[in-house]
PDB file of C-alpha atoms in Angstrom:
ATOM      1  CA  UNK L   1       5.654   7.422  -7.536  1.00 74.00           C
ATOM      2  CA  UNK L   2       5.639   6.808  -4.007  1.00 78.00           C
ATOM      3  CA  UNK L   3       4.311   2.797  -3.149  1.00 88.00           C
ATOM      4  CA  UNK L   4       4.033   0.967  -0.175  1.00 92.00           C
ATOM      5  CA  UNK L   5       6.794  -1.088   0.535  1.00 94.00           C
ATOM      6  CA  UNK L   6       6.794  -4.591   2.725  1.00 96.00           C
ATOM      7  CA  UNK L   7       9.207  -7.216   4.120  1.00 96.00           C
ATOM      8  CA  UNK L   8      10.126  -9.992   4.019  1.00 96.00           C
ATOM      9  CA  UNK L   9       8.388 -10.800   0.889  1.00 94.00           C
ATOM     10  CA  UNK L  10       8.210 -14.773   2.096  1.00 96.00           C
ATOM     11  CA  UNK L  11       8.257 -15.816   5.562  1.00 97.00           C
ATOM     12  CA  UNK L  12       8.371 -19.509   6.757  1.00 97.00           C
ATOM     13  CA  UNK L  13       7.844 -20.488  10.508  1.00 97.00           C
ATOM     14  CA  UNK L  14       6.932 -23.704  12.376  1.00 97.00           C
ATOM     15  CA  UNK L  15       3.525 -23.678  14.564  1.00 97.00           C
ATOM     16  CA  UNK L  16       3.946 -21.308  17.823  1.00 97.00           C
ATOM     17  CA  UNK L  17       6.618 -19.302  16.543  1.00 97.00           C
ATOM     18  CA  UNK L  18       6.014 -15.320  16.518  1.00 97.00           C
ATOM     19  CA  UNK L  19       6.309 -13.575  13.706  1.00 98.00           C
ATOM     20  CA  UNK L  20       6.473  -9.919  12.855  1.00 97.00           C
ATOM     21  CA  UNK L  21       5.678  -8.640   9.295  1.00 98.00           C
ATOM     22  CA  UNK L  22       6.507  -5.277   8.328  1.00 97.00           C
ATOM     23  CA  UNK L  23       5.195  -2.729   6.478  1.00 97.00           C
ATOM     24  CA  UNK L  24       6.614   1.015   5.026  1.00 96.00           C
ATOM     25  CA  UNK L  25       3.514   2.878   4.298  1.00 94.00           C
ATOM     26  CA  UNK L  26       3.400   5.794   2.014  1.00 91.00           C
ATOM     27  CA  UNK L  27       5.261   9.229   3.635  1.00 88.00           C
ATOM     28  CA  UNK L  28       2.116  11.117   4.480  1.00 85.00           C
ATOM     29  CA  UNK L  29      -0.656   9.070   4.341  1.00 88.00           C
ATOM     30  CA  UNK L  30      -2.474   8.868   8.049  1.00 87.00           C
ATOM     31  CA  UNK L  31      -4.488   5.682   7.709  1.00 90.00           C
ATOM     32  CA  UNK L  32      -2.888   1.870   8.160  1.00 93.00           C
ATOM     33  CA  UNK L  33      -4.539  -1.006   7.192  1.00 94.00           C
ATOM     34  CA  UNK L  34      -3.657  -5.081   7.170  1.00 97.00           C
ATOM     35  CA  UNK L  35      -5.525  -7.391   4.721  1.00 96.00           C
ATOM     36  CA  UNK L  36      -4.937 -11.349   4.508  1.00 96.00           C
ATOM     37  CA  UNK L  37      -5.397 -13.522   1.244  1.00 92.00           C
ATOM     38  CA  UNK L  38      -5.730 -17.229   2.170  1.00 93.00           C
ATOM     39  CA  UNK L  39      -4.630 -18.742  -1.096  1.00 88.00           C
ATOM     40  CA  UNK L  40      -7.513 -19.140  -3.878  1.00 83.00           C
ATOM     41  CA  UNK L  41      -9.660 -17.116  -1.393  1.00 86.00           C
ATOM     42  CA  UNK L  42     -10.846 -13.374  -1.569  1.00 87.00           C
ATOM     43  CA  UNK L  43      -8.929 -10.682   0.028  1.00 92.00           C
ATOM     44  CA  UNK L  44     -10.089  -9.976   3.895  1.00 94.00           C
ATOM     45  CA  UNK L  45      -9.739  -7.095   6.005  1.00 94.00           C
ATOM     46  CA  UNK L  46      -7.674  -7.755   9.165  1.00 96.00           C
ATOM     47  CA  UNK L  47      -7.292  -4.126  10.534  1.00 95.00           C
ATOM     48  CA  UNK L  48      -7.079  -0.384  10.563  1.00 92.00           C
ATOM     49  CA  UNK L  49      -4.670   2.020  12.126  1.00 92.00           C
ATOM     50  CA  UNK L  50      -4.710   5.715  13.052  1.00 88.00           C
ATOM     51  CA  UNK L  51      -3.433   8.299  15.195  1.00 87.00           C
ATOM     52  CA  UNK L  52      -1.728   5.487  16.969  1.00 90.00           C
ATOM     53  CA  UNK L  53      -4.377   3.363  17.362  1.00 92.00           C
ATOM     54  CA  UNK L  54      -6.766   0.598  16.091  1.00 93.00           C
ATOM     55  CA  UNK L  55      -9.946   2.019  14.760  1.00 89.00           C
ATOM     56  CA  UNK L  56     -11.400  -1.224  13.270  1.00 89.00           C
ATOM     57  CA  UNK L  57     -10.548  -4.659  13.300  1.00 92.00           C
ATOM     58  CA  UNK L  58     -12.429  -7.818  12.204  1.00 93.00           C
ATOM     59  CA  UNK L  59     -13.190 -10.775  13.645  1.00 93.00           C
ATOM     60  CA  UNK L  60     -10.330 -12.669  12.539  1.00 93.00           C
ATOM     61  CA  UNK L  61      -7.918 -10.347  14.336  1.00 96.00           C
ATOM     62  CA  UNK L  62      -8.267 -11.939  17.931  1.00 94.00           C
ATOM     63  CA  UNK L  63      -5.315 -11.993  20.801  1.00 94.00           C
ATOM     64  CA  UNK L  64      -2.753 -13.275  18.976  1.00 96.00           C
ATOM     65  CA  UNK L  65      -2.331 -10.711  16.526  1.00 97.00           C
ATOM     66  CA  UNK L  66      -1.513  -7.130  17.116  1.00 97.00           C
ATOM     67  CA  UNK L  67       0.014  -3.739  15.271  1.00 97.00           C
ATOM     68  CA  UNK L  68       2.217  -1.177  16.140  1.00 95.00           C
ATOM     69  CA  UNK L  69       3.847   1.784  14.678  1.00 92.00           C
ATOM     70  CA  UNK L  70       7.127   1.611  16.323  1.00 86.00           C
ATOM     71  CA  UNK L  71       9.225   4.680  14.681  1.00 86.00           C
ATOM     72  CA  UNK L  72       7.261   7.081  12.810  1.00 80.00           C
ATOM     73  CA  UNK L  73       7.236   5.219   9.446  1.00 87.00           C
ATOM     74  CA  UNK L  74       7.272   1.161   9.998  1.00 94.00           C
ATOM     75  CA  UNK L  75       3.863  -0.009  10.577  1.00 96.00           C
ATOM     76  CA  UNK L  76       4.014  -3.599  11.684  1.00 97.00           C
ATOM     77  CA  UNK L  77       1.691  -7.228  12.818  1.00 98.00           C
ATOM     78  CA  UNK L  78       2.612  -9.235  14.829  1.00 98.00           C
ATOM     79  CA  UNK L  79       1.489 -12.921  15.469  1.00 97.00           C
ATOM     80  CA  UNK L  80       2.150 -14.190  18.442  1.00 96.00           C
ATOM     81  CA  UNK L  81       2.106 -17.659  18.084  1.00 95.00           C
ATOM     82  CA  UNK L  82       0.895 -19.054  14.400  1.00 97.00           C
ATOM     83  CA  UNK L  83      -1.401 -21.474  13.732  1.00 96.00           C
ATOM     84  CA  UNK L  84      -1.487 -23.476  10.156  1.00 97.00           C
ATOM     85  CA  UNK L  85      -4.478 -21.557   9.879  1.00 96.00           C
ATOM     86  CA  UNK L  86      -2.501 -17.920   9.373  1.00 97.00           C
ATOM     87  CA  UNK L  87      -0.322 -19.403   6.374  1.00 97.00           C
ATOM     88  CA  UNK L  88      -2.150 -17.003   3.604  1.00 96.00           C
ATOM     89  CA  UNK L  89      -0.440 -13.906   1.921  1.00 94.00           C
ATOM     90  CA  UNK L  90      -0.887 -10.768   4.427  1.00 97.00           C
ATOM     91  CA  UNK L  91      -1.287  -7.234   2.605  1.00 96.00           C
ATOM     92  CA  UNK L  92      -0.400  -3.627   3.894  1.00 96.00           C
ATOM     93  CA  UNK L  93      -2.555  -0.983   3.108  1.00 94.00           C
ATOM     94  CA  UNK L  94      -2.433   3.176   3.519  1.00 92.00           C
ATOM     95  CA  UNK L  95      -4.498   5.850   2.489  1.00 87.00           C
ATOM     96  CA  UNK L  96      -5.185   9.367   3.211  1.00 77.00           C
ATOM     97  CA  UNK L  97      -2.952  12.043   2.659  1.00 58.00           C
ATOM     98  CA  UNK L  98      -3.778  15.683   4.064  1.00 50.00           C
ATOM     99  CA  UNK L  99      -6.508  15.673   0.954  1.00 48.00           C
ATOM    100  CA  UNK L 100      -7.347  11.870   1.293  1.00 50.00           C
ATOM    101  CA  UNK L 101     -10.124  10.460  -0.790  1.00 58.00           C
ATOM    102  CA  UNK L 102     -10.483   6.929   0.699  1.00 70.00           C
ATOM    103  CA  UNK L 103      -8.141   5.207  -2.016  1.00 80.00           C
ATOM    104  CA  UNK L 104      -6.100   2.702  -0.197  1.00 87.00           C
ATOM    105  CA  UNK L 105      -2.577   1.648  -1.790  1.00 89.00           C
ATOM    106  CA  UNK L 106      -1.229  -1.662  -1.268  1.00 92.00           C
ATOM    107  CA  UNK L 107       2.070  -3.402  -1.145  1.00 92.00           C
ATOM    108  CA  UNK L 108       3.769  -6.709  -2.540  1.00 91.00           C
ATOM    109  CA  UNK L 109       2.153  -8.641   0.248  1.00 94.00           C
ATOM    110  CA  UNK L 110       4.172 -10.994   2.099  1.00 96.00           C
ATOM    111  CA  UNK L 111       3.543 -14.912   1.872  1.00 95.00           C
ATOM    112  CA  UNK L 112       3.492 -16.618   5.698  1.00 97.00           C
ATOM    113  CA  UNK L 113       3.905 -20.276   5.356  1.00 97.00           C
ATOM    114  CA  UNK L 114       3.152 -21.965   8.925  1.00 97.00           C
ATOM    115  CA  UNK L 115       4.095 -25.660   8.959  1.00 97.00           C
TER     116      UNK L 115
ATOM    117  CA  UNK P   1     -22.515  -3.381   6.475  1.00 77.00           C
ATOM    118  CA  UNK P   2     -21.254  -3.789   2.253  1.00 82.00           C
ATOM    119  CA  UNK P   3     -21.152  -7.220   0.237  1.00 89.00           C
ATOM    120  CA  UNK P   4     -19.838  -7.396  -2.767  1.00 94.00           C
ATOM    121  CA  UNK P   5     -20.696  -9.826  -5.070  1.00 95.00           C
ATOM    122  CA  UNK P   6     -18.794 -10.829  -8.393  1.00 96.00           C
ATOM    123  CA  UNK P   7     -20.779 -12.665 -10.288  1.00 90.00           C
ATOM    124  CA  UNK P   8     -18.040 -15.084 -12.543  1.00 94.00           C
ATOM    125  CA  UNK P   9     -15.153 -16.801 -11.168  1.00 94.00           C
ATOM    126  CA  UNK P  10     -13.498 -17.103 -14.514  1.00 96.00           C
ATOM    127  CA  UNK P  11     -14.090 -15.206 -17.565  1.00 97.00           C
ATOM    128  CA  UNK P  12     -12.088 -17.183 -20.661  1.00 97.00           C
ATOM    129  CA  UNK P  13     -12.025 -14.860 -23.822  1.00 97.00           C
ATOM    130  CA  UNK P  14      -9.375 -14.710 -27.031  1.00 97.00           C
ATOM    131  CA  UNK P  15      -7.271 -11.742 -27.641  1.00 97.00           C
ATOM    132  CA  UNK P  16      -8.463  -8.840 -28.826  1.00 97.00           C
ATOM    133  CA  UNK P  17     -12.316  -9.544 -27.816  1.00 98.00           C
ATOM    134  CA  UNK P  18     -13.999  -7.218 -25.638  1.00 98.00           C
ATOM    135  CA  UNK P  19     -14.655  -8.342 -22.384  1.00 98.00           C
ATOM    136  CA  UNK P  20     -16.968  -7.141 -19.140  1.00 97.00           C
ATOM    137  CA  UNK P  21     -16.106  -8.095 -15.656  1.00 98.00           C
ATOM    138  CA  UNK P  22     -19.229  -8.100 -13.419  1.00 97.00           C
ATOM    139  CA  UNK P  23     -19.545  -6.446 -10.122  1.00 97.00           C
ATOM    140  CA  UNK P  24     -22.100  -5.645  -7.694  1.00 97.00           C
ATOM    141  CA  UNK P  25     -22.447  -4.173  -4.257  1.00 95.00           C
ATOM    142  CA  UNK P  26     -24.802  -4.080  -1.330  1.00 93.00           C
ATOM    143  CA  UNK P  27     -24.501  -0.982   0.909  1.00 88.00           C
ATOM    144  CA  UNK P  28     -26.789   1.131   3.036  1.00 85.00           C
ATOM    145  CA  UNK P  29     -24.770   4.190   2.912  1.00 83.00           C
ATOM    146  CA  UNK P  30     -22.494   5.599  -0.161  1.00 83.00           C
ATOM    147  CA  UNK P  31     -19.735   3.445  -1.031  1.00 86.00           C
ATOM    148  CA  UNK P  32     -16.389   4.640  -2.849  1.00 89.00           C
ATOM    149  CA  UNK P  33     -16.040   1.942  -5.328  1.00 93.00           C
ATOM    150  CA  UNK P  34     -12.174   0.389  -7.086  1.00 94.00           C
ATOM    151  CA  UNK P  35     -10.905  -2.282  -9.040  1.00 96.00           C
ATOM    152  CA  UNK P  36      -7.517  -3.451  -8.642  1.00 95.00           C
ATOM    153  CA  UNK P  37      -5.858  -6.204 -10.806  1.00 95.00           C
ATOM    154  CA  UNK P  38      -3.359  -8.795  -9.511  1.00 91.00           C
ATOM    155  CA  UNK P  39      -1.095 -10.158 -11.616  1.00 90.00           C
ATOM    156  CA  UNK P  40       0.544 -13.939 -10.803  1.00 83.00           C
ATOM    157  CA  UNK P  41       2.890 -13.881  -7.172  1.00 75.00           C
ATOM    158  CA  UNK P  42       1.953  -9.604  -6.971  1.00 80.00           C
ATOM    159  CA  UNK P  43       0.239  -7.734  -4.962  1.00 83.00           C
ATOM    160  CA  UNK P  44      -3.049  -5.613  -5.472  1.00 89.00           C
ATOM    161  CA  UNK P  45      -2.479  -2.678  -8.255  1.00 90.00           C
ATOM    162  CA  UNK P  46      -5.022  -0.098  -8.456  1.00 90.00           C
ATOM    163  CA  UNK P  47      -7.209  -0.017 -12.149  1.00 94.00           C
ATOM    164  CA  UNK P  48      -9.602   2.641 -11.499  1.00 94.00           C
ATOM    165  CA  UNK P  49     -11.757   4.576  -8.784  1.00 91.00           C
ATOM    166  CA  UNK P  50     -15.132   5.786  -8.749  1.00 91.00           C
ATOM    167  CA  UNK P  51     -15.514   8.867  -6.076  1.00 85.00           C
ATOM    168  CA  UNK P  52     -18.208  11.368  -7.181  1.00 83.00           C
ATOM    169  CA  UNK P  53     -18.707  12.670 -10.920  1.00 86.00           C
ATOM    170  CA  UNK P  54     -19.037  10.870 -14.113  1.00 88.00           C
ATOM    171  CA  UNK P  55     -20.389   7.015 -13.615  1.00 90.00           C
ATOM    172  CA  UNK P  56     -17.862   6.392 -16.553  1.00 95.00           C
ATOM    173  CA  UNK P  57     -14.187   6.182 -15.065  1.00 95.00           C
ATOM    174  CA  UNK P  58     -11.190   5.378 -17.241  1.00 95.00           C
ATOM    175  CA  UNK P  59      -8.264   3.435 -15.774  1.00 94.00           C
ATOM    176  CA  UNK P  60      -5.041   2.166 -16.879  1.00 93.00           C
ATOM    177  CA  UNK P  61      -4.245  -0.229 -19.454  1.00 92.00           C
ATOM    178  CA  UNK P  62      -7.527   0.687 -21.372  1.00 95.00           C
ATOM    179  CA  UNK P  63      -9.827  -0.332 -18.884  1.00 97.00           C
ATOM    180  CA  UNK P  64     -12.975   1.572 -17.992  1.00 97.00           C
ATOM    181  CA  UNK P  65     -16.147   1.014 -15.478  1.00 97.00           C
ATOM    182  CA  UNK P  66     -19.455   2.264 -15.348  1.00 95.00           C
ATOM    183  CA  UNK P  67     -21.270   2.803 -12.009  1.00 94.00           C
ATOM    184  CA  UNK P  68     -24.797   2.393 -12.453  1.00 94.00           C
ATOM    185  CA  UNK P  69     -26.529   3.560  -8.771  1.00 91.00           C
ATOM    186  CA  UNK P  70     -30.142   1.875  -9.241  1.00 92.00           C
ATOM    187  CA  UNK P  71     -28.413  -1.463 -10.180  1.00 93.00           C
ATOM    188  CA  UNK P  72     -25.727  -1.239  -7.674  1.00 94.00           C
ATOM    189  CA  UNK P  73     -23.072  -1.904 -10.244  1.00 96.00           C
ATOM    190  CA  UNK P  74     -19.833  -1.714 -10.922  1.00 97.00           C
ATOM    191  CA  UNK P  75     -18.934  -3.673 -14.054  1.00 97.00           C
ATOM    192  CA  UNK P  76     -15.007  -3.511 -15.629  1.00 98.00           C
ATOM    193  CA  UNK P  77     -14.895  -3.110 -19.477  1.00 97.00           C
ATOM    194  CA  UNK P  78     -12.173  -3.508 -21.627  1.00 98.00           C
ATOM    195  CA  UNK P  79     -12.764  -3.274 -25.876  1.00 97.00           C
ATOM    196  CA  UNK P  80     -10.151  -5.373 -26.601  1.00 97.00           C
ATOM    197  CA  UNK P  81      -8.015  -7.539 -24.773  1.00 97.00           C
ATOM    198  CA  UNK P  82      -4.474  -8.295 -25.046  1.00 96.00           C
ATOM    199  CA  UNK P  83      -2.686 -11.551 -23.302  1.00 96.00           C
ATOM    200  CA  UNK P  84      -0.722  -9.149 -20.794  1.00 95.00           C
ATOM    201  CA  UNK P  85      -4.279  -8.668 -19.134  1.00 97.00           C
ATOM    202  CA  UNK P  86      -4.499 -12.449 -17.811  1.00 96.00           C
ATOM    203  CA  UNK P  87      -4.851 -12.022 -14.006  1.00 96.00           C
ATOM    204  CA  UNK P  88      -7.407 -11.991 -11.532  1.00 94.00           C
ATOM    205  CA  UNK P  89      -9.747  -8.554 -10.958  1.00 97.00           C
ATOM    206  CA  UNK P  90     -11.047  -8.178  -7.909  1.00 96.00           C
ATOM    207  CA  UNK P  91     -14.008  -5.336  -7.060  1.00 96.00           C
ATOM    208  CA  UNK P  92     -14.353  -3.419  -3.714  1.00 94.00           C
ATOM    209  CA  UNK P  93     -15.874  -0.473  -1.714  1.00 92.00           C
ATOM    210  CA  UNK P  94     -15.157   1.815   1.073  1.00 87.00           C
ATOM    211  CA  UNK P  95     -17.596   4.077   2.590  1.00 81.00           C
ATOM    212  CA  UNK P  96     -17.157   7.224   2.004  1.00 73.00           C
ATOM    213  CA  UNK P  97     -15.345   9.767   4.314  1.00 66.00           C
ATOM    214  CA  UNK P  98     -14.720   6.755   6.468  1.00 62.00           C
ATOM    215  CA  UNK P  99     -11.149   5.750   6.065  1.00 62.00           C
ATOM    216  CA  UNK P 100     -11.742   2.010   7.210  1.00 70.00           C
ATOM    217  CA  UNK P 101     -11.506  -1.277   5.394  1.00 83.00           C
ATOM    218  CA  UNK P 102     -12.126  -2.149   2.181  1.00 89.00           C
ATOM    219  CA  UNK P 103     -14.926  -5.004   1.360  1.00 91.00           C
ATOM    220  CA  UNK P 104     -13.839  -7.174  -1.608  1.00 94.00           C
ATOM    221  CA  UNK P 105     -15.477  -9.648  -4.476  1.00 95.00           C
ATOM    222  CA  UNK P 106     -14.137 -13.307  -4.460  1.00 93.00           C
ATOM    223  CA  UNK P 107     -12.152 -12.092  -7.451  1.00 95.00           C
ATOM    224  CA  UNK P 108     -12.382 -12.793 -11.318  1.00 96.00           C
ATOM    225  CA  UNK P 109      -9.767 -14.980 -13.188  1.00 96.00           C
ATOM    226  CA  UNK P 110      -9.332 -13.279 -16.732  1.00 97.00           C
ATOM    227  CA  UNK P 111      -7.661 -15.808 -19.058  1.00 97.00           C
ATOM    228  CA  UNK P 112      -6.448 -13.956 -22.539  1.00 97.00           C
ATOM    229  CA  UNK P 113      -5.862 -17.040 -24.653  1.00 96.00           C
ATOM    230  CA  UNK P 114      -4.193 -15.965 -27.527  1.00 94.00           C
TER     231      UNK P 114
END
């Protein structure tokens, strides 16, 4: 069964550093999405992705955060310079093949620790 | 805009006792409504869907969920539980034919003890 796939599954940085997490959405889905999880908190919606651009994002995803879909299958966020703040598990999403019903599949998630 | 609201943080039970996970929603237009189950350092693994059709939905691992429209509810029923089910639930909805985010509960903690 196809699944979304993401890397790396734990990233560490120090305070100001960029990072870039990456995503491999399912083949033919259309619709991107990025979730965070602070830890013991619920899940949060970050931002959604299609036809090459943002179509939603929340309040949480100011300046220093930003997506791209570089090549056609990699669907990435960037942060440009972390805050302690950020350290929380981030989550891709996709949905919506050619006969999409609004189901959204997500990956492993991938643990940021800022320190 | 949608709220969801899951009523209990942490639902103990023994195994093999029946068990209901409550979930409710606030939306002014219709909602698609999921649970998905996360299981200790995983990610989110969808349970079960409600679309259209039947209020009753069946999902994996024996779960099931009834969607009751004049209550707003959601709730996630299992008849008997076994310890592999320990993990934390969480409820959500999407609006439908809008392919944007997902609104989640705060999550339930199911603890199987045996």
């Amino acid at each position: 069964e196809p699944e979304v796939t993401q890397t790396p599954s734990h990233q560490v940085t120090q305070m100001g550093q960029e990072v870039i997490l990456r995503c491999v959405p399912i083949s033919n889905h259309l619709y991107f999405y990025w979730y965070r999880q602070i830890l013991g908190q619920k899940v949060e919606f970050l931002v959604s992705f299609y036809n090459n651009e943002i179509s939603e994002k929340s309040e949480i995803f100011d300046d220093q955060f930003s997506v791209e879909r570089p090549d056609g299958s990699n669907f990435t966020l960037k942060i440009r310079s972390t805050k302690l703040e950020d350290s929380a598990m981030y989550f891709c999403a996709s949905s919506g093949g050619s006969t999409g019903s609004g189901e959204q599949y997500f990956g492993p998630g991938t643990r940021l620790t800022v320190t | 805009a949608q709220s969801v609201t899951q009523l209990d943080s942490q639902v103990p039970v023994f195994e093999e006792a029946p068990v209901e996970l409550r979930c409710n929603y606030s939306s002014s237009v219709s909602v698609y409504l999921f649970w998905y189950v996360q299981y200790p350092n995983q990610g989110l693994q969808l349970l079960l869907k409600y679309l259209s059709g039947s209020t009753l939905v069946k999902g994996i691992n024996g779960f099931e969920a009834e969607f009751n429209k004049s209550q707003t509810s959601f709730h996630l029923r299992k008849p008997s539980v076994h310890i592999s089910d320990t993990a934390e639930y969480f409820c959500a909805v999407g609006r439908v034919r809008n392919f944007n985010k997902f609104y989640f509960g705060s999550g339930t903690k199911l603890n199987v003890k045996p």
